[in-house]
Short mmCIF file of C-alpha atoms in Angstrom, two decimals:
data_model
loop_
_atom_site.label_atom_id
_atom_site.label_comp_id
_atom_site.label_asym_id
_atom_site.label_seq_id
_atom_site.Cartn_x
_atom_site.Cartn_y
_atom_site.Cartn_z
CA UNK N 1 -0.12 -0.23 0.15
CA UNK N 2 1.41 3.04 -1.00
CA UNK N 3 2.18 5.95 1.46
CA UNK N 4 0.72 8.79 -1.33
CA UNK N 5 -2.85 9.25 -1.44
CA UNK N 6 -3.27 8.53 -5.22
CA UNK N 7 -3.39 10.96 -7.95
CA UNK N 8 -4.77 10.86 -11.37
CA UNK N 9 -3.23 11.87 -14.31
CA UNK N 10 -5.61 15.11 -14.95
CA UNK N 11 -4.91 15.93 -11.36
CA UNK N 12 -1.45 15.77 -12.09
CA UNK N 13 -1.14 17.91 -14.28
CA UNK N 14 -3.30 20.48 -13.01
CA UNK N 15 -1.71 20.13 -10.15
CA UNK N 16 1.78 20.54 -11.39
CA UNK N 17 0.88 23.40 -13.53
CA UNK N 18 -0.26 25.44 -10.13
CA UNK N 19 2.45 23.78 -8.76
CA UNK N 20 4.97 25.78 -11.65
CA UNK N 21 2.43 29.09 -11.08
CA UNK N 22 2.41 29.41 -7.93
CA UNK N 23 6.54 28.69 -7.70
CA UNK N 24 7.46 32.30 -10.18
CA UNK N 25 5.13 33.89 -8.30
CA UNK N 26 6.40 33.08 -4.65
CA UNK N 27 9.66 33.69 -5.66
CA UNK N 28 9.07 36.87 -4.35
CA UNK N 29 5.58 37.37 -3.06
CA UNK N 30 6.72 36.31 0.57
CA UNK N 31 8.77 39.44 0.27
CA UNK N 32 6.14 41.01 -1.53
CA UNK N 33 5.30 43.41 1.67
CA UNK N 34 8.60 44.29 2.13
CA UNK N 35 9.11 45.68 -1.00
CA UNK N 36 6.29 47.58 -0.94
CA UNK N 37 7.03 48.84 2.65
CA UNK N 38 10.50 49.38 1.03
CA UNK N 39 9.33 51.06 -2.48
CA UNK N 40 7.67 54.17 0.36
CA UNK N 41 3.79 52.51 0.87
CA UNK N 42 1.90 52.70 3.92
CA UNK N 43 1.24 49.53 5.39
CA UNK N 44 -2.88 50.70 4.90
CA UNK N 45 -1.45 50.91 1.01
CA UNK N 46 -0.09 47.10 1.56
CA UNK N 47 -3.67 46.10 2.12
CA UNK N 48 -5.46 47.80 -0.49
CA UNK N 49 -2.74 46.89 -2.68
CA UNK N 50 -3.38 43.11 -2.01
CA UNK N 51 -7.43 44.24 -2.03
CA UNK N 52 -6.34 45.05 -5.91
CA UNK N 53 -4.89 41.68 -6.45
CA UNK N 54 -7.78 39.69 -5.34
CA UNK N 55 -11.42 41.77 -6.04
CA UNK N 56 -10.58 41.21 -9.82
CA UNK N 57 -10.66 37.66 -9.93
CA UNK N 58 -13.66 37.41 -8.02
CA UNK N 59 -15.09 39.80 -10.35
CA UNK N 60 -14.04 39.05 -13.64
CA UNK N 61 -14.25 35.53 -12.79
CA UNK N 62 -17.89 35.00 -14.20
CA UNK N 63 -16.97 36.30 -17.41
CA UNK N 64 -14.36 33.89 -18.18
CA UNK N 65 -16.91 31.09 -17.15
CA UNK N 66 -19.22 32.21 -19.08
CA UNK N 67 -16.27 32.59 -21.73
CA UNK N 68 -15.38 28.53 -21.15
CA UNK N 69 -18.29 27.57 -22.36
CA UNK N 70 -16.94 28.53 -25.52
CA UNK N 71 -13.32 28.23 -25.48
CA UNK N 72 -11.58 25.56 -24.84
CA UNK N 73 -10.59 26.44 -21.12
CA UNK N 74 -6.98 25.51 -21.55
CA UNK N 75 -5.87 28.45 -24.02
CA UNK N 76 -7.65 30.73 -21.05
CA UNK N 77 -5.33 29.17 -18.53
CA UNK N 78 -2.50 29.38 -20.58
CA UNK N 79 -3.05 33.31 -21.21
CA UNK N 80 -3.57 33.44 -17.43
CA UNK N 81 -0.12 32.20 -16.78
CA UNK N 82 1.59 34.03 -19.94
CA UNK N 83 -0.09 36.86 -17.63
CA UNK N 84 1.11 36.34 -14.22
CA UNK N 85 5.07 36.91 -16.56
CA UNK N 86 4.08 40.12 -17.52
CA UNK N 87 2.76 41.27 -14.16
CA UNK N 88 6.51 39.94 -13.28
CA UNK N 89 8.23 41.65 -16.19
CA UNK N 90 6.15 44.94 -15.16
CA UNK N 91 7.50 44.91 -11.36
CA UNK N 92 10.84 44.90 -12.96
CA UNK N 93 10.00 48.28 -14.70
CA UNK N 94 7.16 50.33 -12.04
CA UNK N 95 8.18 52.03 -9.60
CA UNK N 96 4.87 51.89 -7.20
CA UNK N 97 5.47 55.89 -5.58
CA UNK N 98 6.76 56.97 -8.98
CA UNK N 99 3.80 55.84 -11.19
CA UNK N 100 0.79 54.96 -8.92
CA UNK N 101 -1.37 54.50 -11.46
CA UNK N 102 0.27 52.35 -13.29
CA UNK N 103 1.64 49.79 -10.52
CA UNK N 104 -2.32 49.50 -9.61
CA UNK N 105 -3.58 48.83 -13.01
CA UNK N 106 -1.08 46.30 -13.06
CA UNK N 107 -1.93 44.63 -9.54
CA UNK N 108 -5.89 44.42 -11.53
CA UNK N 109 -4.02 43.03 -14.10
CA UNK N 110 -3.09 40.50 -12.41
CA UNK N 111 -6.57 39.54 -10.47
CA UNK N 112 -7.53 38.67 -14.12
CA UNK N 113 -4.69 36.82 -14.59
CA UNK N 114 -5.14 34.55 -11.48
CA UNK N 115 -8.89 34.54 -12.95
CA UNK N 116 -8.04 33.05 -16.29
CA UNK N 117 -6.47 30.73 -14.44
CA UNK N 118 -8.03 28.99 -11.83
CA UNK N 119 -11.49 29.60 -13.26
CA UNK N 120 -10.09 27.19 -16.19
CA UNK N 121 -7.99 24.43 -13.86
CA UNK N 122 -10.60 24.37 -11.55
CA UNK N 123 -13.03 23.72 -14.23
CA UNK N 124 -11.58 21.13 -16.18
CA UNK N 125 -11.22 19.89 -12.42
CA UNK N 126 -14.58 19.86 -11.64
CA UNK N 127 -15.68 18.69 -15.14
CA UNK N 128 -12.83 15.40 -15.12
CA UNK N 129 -14.05 12.15 -14.20
CA UNK N 130 -12.93 11.51 -10.61
CA UNK N 131 -12.52 9.11 -8.58
CA UNK N 132 -12.29 11.50 -5.31
CA UNK N 133 -12.95 15.03 -5.96
CA UNK N 134 -11.90 16.24 -2.45
CA UNK N 135 -8.77 14.09 -2.82
CA UNK N 136 -8.02 15.91 -6.44
CA UNK N 137 -8.16 19.26 -4.89
CA UNK N 138 -6.46 18.18 -2.04
CA UNK N 139 -3.90 17.85 -4.15
CA UNK N 140 -4.45 21.08 -5.86
CA UNK N 141 -4.13 23.33 -2.84
CA UNK N 142 -1.43 21.77 -1.90
CA UNK N 143 0.15 22.02 -4.69
CA UNK N 144 1.24 26.04 -3.88
CA UNK N 145 2.59 25.03 -0.06
CA UNK N 146 4.87 22.91 -1.77
CA UNK N 147 6.45 25.80 -3.52
CA UNK N 148 6.77 27.12 -0.62
CA UNK N 149 9.48 24.94 0.08
CA UNK N 150 11.89 26.21 -2.24
CA UNK N 151 11.24 29.34 -3.80
CA UNK N 152 11.40 31.67 -0.77
CA UNK N 153 14.87 30.34 -0.34
CA UNK N 154 16.05 30.72 -4.18
CA UNK N 155 14.24 34.02 -4.10
CA UNK N 156 16.49 35.55 -0.90
CA UNK N 157 19.34 34.54 -2.14
CA UNK N 158 18.00 35.92 -6.07
CA UNK N 159 17.54 39.19 -4.07
CA UNK N 160 20.62 39.10 -2.06
CA UNK N 161 22.63 38.86 -5.56
CA UNK N 162 20.73 40.54 -7.67
CA UNK N 163 18.49 42.30 -5.90
CA UNK N 164 14.27 42.24 -6.80
CA UNK N 165 15.45 42.44 -10.64
CA UNK N 166 16.33 39.08 -10.10
CA UNK N 167 13.35 36.95 -9.20
CA UNK N 168 10.99 39.22 -11.17
CA UNK N 169 12.89 38.30 -13.93
CA UNK N 170 12.96 34.22 -12.72
CA UNK N 171 9.62 34.22 -12.33
CA UNK N 172 8.59 35.77 -15.44
CA UNK N 173 10.69 32.82 -17.20
CA UNK N 174 9.02 29.76 -15.16
CA UNK N 175 5.99 31.38 -16.29
CA UNK N 176 6.47 30.93 -19.97
CA UNK N 177 8.15 27.41 -19.62
CA UNK N 178 5.01 26.29 -17.26
CA UNK N 179 1.90 28.20 -19.89
CA UNK N 180 4.13 26.09 -22.66
CA UNK N 181 3.79 22.49 -20.56
CA UNK N 182 -0.19 23.45 -20.06
CA UNK N 183 -0.98 24.04 -23.00
CA UNK N 184 1.10 20.42 -24.34
CA UNK N 185 0.09 18.03 -21.35
CA UNK N 186 -3.28 18.92 -20.44
CA UNK N 187 -4.51 19.67 -23.03
CA UNK N 188 -4.23 15.30 -24.43
CA UNK N 189 -7.47 15.10 -21.39
CA UNK N 190 -10.34 17.18 -23.26
CA UNK N 191 -12.61 16.93 -20.51
CA UNK N 192 -14.88 20.24 -21.34
CA UNK N 193 -17.23 19.76 -24.32
CA UNK N 194 -17.73 22.98 -25.53
CA UNK N 195 -20.87 25.00 -26.83
CA UNK N 196 -19.81 27.96 -29.17
CA UNK N 197 -23.63 28.86 -29.75
CA UNK N 198 -23.87 29.01 -25.74
CA UNK N 199 -26.03 31.75 -24.67
CA UNK N 200 -26.18 34.40 -22.08
CA UNK N 201 -29.32 33.76 -21.53
CA UNK N 202 -28.16 29.95 -20.33
CA UNK N 203 -25.57 31.12 -18.14
CA UNK N 204 -27.67 32.91 -16.59
CA UNK N 205 -30.52 30.03 -16.65
CA UNK N 206 -27.18 27.79 -15.00
CA UNK N 207 -26.34 29.88 -12.45
CA UNK N 208 -30.21 30.88 -11.32
CA UNK N 209 -30.55 26.35 -10.50
CA UNK N 210 -27.34 26.79 -8.63
CA UNK N 211 -27.92 29.64 -6.34
CA UNK N 212 -31.63 27.45 -5.75
CA UNK N 213 -28.87 24.27 -4.83
CA UNK N 214 -26.56 26.54 -2.53
CA UNK N 215 -29.79 28.13 -0.60
CA UNK N 216 -30.30 24.66 1.29
CA UNK N 217 -29.28 25.15 4.57
CA UNK N 218 -26.77 22.24 4.49
CA UNK N 219 -25.09 23.47 1.29
CA UNK N 220 -25.12 27.40 2.35
CA UNK N 221 -24.14 26.91 6.05
CA UNK N 222 -20.76 24.86 4.95
CA UNK N 223 -19.87 27.20 2.30
CA UNK N 224 -20.32 30.45 4.55
CA UNK N 225 -18.25 28.47 6.82
CA UNK N 226 -15.38 28.39 4.33
CA UNK N 227 -15.40 31.92 3.30
CA UNK N 228 -15.17 33.50 6.27
CA UNK N 229 -11.69 31.54 6.66
CA UNK N 230 -10.57 32.48 3.52
CA UNK N 231 -11.49 36.19 4.72
CA UNK N 232 -9.08 35.23 7.75
CA UNK N 233 -6.41 34.41 5.34
CA UNK N 234 -6.99 38.21 3.97
CA UNK N 235 -5.02 39.88 6.98
CA UNK N 236 -2.23 36.96 7.20
CA UNK N 237 -1.85 37.47 3.78
CA UNK N 238 -1.09 41.26 3.76
CA UNK N 239 0.28 41.76 7.59
CA UNK N 240 1.89 38.21 8.77
CA UNK N 241 5.28 38.62 6.86
CA UNK N 242 5.42 42.32 8.35
CA UNK N 243 4.59 40.90 11.96
CA UNK N 244 7.01 38.92 11.63
CA UNK N 245 9.59 41.84 11.65
CA UNK N 246 7.60 43.52 14.15
CA UNK N 247 8.29 41.72 16.84
CA UNK N 248 12.42 42.07 15.58
CA UNK N 249 12.76 38.94 13.06
CA UNK N 250 15.87 38.97 10.94
CA UNK N 251 14.86 38.78 7.18
CA UNK N 252 16.96 35.77 7.11
CA UNK N 253 15.05 33.98 9.98
CA UNK N 254 11.52 34.88 8.26
CA UNK N 255 13.10 33.32 5.35
CA UNK N 256 14.03 30.27 7.72
CA UNK N 257 10.61 30.26 9.50
CA UNK N 258 9.03 29.85 6.08
CA UNK N 259 10.84 27.69 4.83
CA UNK N 260 11.42 25.63 7.43
CA UNK N 261 7.03 25.24 7.75
CA UNK N 262 6.84 24.55 4.29
CA UNK N 263 9.22 21.96 4.66
CA UNK N 264 7.25 20.24 7.98
CA UNK N 265 4.31 20.54 6.14
CA UNK N 266 5.05 18.62 3.08
CA UNK N 267 4.90 15.31 4.58
CA UNK N 268 1.99 16.29 6.86
CA UNK N 269 -0.29 17.77 4.17
CA UNK N 270 -0.13 14.14 2.59
CA UNK N 271 -2.18 13.07 5.82
CA UNK N 272 -4.48 15.95 5.14
CA UNK N 273 -5.32 14.62 1.59
CA UNK N 274 -6.37 11.40 2.89
CA UNK N 275 -7.94 12.17 5.78
CA UNK N 276 -10.38 15.10 3.57
CA UNK N 277 -10.66 11.92 1.09
CA UNK N 278 -12.20 9.63 3.49
CA UNK N 279 -14.71 12.25 5.15
CA UNK N 280 -17.90 14.58 4.40
CA UNK N 281 -16.66 17.34 2.73
CA UNK N 282 -18.54 18.75 5.36
CA UNK N 283 -17.16 17.63 8.24
CA UNK N 284 -14.40 18.69 6.75
CA UNK N 285 -15.40 22.43 6.61
CA UNK N 286 -16.36 23.09 10.06
CA UNK N 287 -13.30 21.78 11.46
CA UNK N 288 -11.03 23.68 8.92
CA UNK N 289 -12.79 26.61 9.66
CA UNK N 290 -13.07 25.72 13.54
CA UNK N 291 -8.96 24.81 14.14
CA UNK N 292 -8.53 28.21 11.93
CA UNK N 293 -10.43 30.52 14.09
CA UNK N 294 -8.46 28.89 17.72
CA UNK N 295 -5.06 29.33 15.90
CA UNK N 296 -5.20 32.78 14.97
CA UNK N 297 -6.48 33.53 19.45
CA UNK N 298 -3.67 32.03 19.97
CA UNK N 299 -1.60 33.37 17.62
CA UNK N 300 -3.37 37.09 18.07
CA UNK N 301 -2.78 36.54 22.18
CA UNK N 302 0.71 34.48 22.37
CA UNK N 303 2.51 36.13 19.11
CA UNK N 304 4.35 38.85 20.36
CA UNK N 305 5.83 36.97 22.99
CA UNK N 306 6.32 33.84 21.91
CA UNK N 307 9.35 31.70 20.36
CA UNK N 308 10.85 30.48 17.62
CA UNK N 309 9.25 26.69 18.18
CA UNK N 310 5.15 28.52 20.08
CA UNK N 311 4.92 29.94 16.32
CA UNK N 312 5.91 27.90 14.22
CA UNK N 313 3.58 25.20 15.65
CA UNK N 314 0.84 28.08 15.54
CA UNK N 315 1.35 28.13 11.70
CA UNK N 316 1.39 24.75 11.27
CA UNK N 317 -1.53 23.32 12.89
CA UNK N 318 -3.28 26.86 11.10
CA UNK N 319 -1.89 25.34 7.83
CA UNK N 320 -3.42 21.94 8.07
CA UNK N 321 -6.40 23.23 8.65
CA UNK N 322 -7.18 25.79 6.38
CA UNK N 323 -6.26 22.51 3.37
CA UNK N 324 -8.91 20.76 5.22
CA UNK N 325 -11.63 23.81 4.69
CA UNK N 326 -10.15 24.58 1.49
CA UNK N 327 -10.42 21.01 0.07
CA UNK N 328 -13.29 20.38 1.60
CA UNK N 329 -15.49 23.51 0.09
CA UNK N 330 -14.14 22.33 -3.17
CA UNK N 331 -15.21 18.75 -2.71
CA UNK N 332 -18.88 19.91 -1.55
CA UNK N 333 -19.68 22.41 -4.99
CA UNK N 334 -18.37 20.02 -6.98
CA UNK N 335 -19.80 17.21 -6.16
CA UNK N 336 -23.41 19.10 -5.45
CA UNK N 337 -23.04 21.42 -8.56
CA UNK N 338 -21.87 18.76 -10.62
CA UNK N 339 -24.13 19.09 -13.55
CA UNK N 340 -22.52 22.56 -13.51
CA UNK N 341 -19.07 22.40 -13.15
CA UNK N 342 -17.85 25.50 -15.21
CA UNK N 343 -20.55 27.50 -12.82
CA UNK N 344 -19.07 25.75 -9.85
CA UNK N 345 -14.94 26.94 -10.95
CA UNK N 346 -17.16 30.03 -10.93
CA UNK N 347 -18.39 30.43 -7.61
CA UNK N 348 -15.20 28.39 -5.87
CA UNK N 349 -12.96 30.74 -7.63
CA UNK N 350 -14.94 33.61 -6.75
CA UNK N 351 -14.88 32.55 -2.98
CA UNK N 352 -11.19 32.44 -2.45
CA UNK N 353 -10.39 35.53 -3.79
CA UNK N 354 -13.00 37.74 -2.68
CA UNK N 355 -12.08 36.43 0.56
CA UNK N 356 -9.00 37.82 0.68
CA UNK N 357 -9.31 40.73 -1.21
CA UNK N 358 -12.60 41.40 1.82
CA UNK N 359 -9.79 40.43 4.69
CA UNK N 360 -7.36 42.68 2.70
CA UNK N 361 -9.30 46.14 3.37
CA UNK N 362 -10.84 45.26 6.54
CA UNK N 363 -7.21 44.62 8.09
CA UNK N 364 -6.01 47.35 5.85
CA UNK N 365 -8.51 50.44 7.98
CA UNK N 366 -8.12 48.39 11.49
CA UNK N 367 -4.77 47.51 11.56
CA UNK N 368 -3.34 51.58 12.52
CA UNK N 369 -5.70 52.01 15.48
CA UNK N 370 -5.51 47.55 16.13
CA UNK N 371 -1.90 46.72 16.22
CA UNK N 372 -1.00 42.82 14.86
CA UNK N 373 -1.64 40.78 17.66
CA UNK N 374 -5.64 42.19 17.93
CA UNK N 375 -5.97 42.32 14.33
CA UNK N 376 -5.03 38.27 14.43
CA UNK N 377 -7.41 37.91 17.70
CA UNK N 378 -10.17 39.59 16.08
CA UNK N 379 -9.79 37.51 12.73
CA UNK N 380 -10.06 34.33 14.84
CA UNK N 381 -13.35 35.73 16.86
CA UNK N 382 -15.26 36.44 13.34
CA UNK N 383 -14.71 33.32 12.46
CA UNK N 384 -15.88 31.67 15.46
CA UNK N 385 -18.86 34.01 16.02
CA UNK N 386 -19.91 32.79 11.85
CA UNK N 387 -19.51 29.39 13.17
CA UNK N 388 -21.85 29.35 15.89
CA UNK N 389 -24.43 31.56 14.47
CA UNK N 390 -24.25 28.76 11.15
CA UNK N 391 -24.43 26.06 13.79
CA UNK N 392 -27.91 27.87 15.50
CA UNK N 393 -29.32 28.68 12.60
CA UNK N 394 -29.22 24.75 10.71
CA UNK N 395 -30.86 23.15 13.94
#
């Protein structure tokens, strides 16, 4: 019996493409808040920058979902990958303070590129004949976590030697080859039947049917619970690295922390993938959200006075519970909306960036008077309240 959970060919190809996309992005994304602050942006502007990246993903996902009916989703996914590369080139040429309008425009451009990749790739997976959707999406969502094992280390070395120009240039090269891989491998699967005569009226009718399904309490509560965890993720996306810097950690220590965390998480994620494949999606969502809430509150209470090991354990638990919740959410949507895979992929894609965008917006507004610790406590309590209200309303 293999220690690795089973993975189908199409899941492997989609997950590998996701890995390469995130590997190229994570070469610099971990240090992006530090990059922005060093270039003269305030903490609130850092939060708004992430808002401009993630909100367009939510806004443009329905458009990409409609196009998936009429255009091969591989084309859209590949264009999204090349968009990531073009963004890296833009970050080499644009200064965020000297050219703010152009800089913020390219944050929106990155969000649109992400929508093209994630809606199309999720649609490919949701339409595929998979033995276990929870397991497939656990593989897909764990891909960027594997990229975290080496990308920050390589990125730090390149920044030390060549500055941010080096990591943006390498990211551009990686996305170019990833786009080629996407076209050459996944196209062999051809899981989605295109309909060039598909009209917007039919698209709207599909969504009416989808929302009728989602309004059922047994589905609505888990989806809302999963969405609250994504809002919490928005708090951390913009400010966790800056929090570590605020409590006195050096960049080298932050690098070591993130790399070690990802390295330890790698084998543990395989256990999570097996576990979510053997249990109901609703349970994965609820338990993952509850644990994520608890870890966030613990970090807010103990973070400033905790040592490296304590923060490491808290973030490791938060990563595992987040993977559990996210995999369960996508698995639930793919099962309940299996007749509408394109619409399901759009909704799943909207949830993630919209939650992160809202979290980034709110955290950017309140970080000034709450501070890092209270911000993390607030985020954890928010998820906990959502869970309690949802449990009460579904009795």
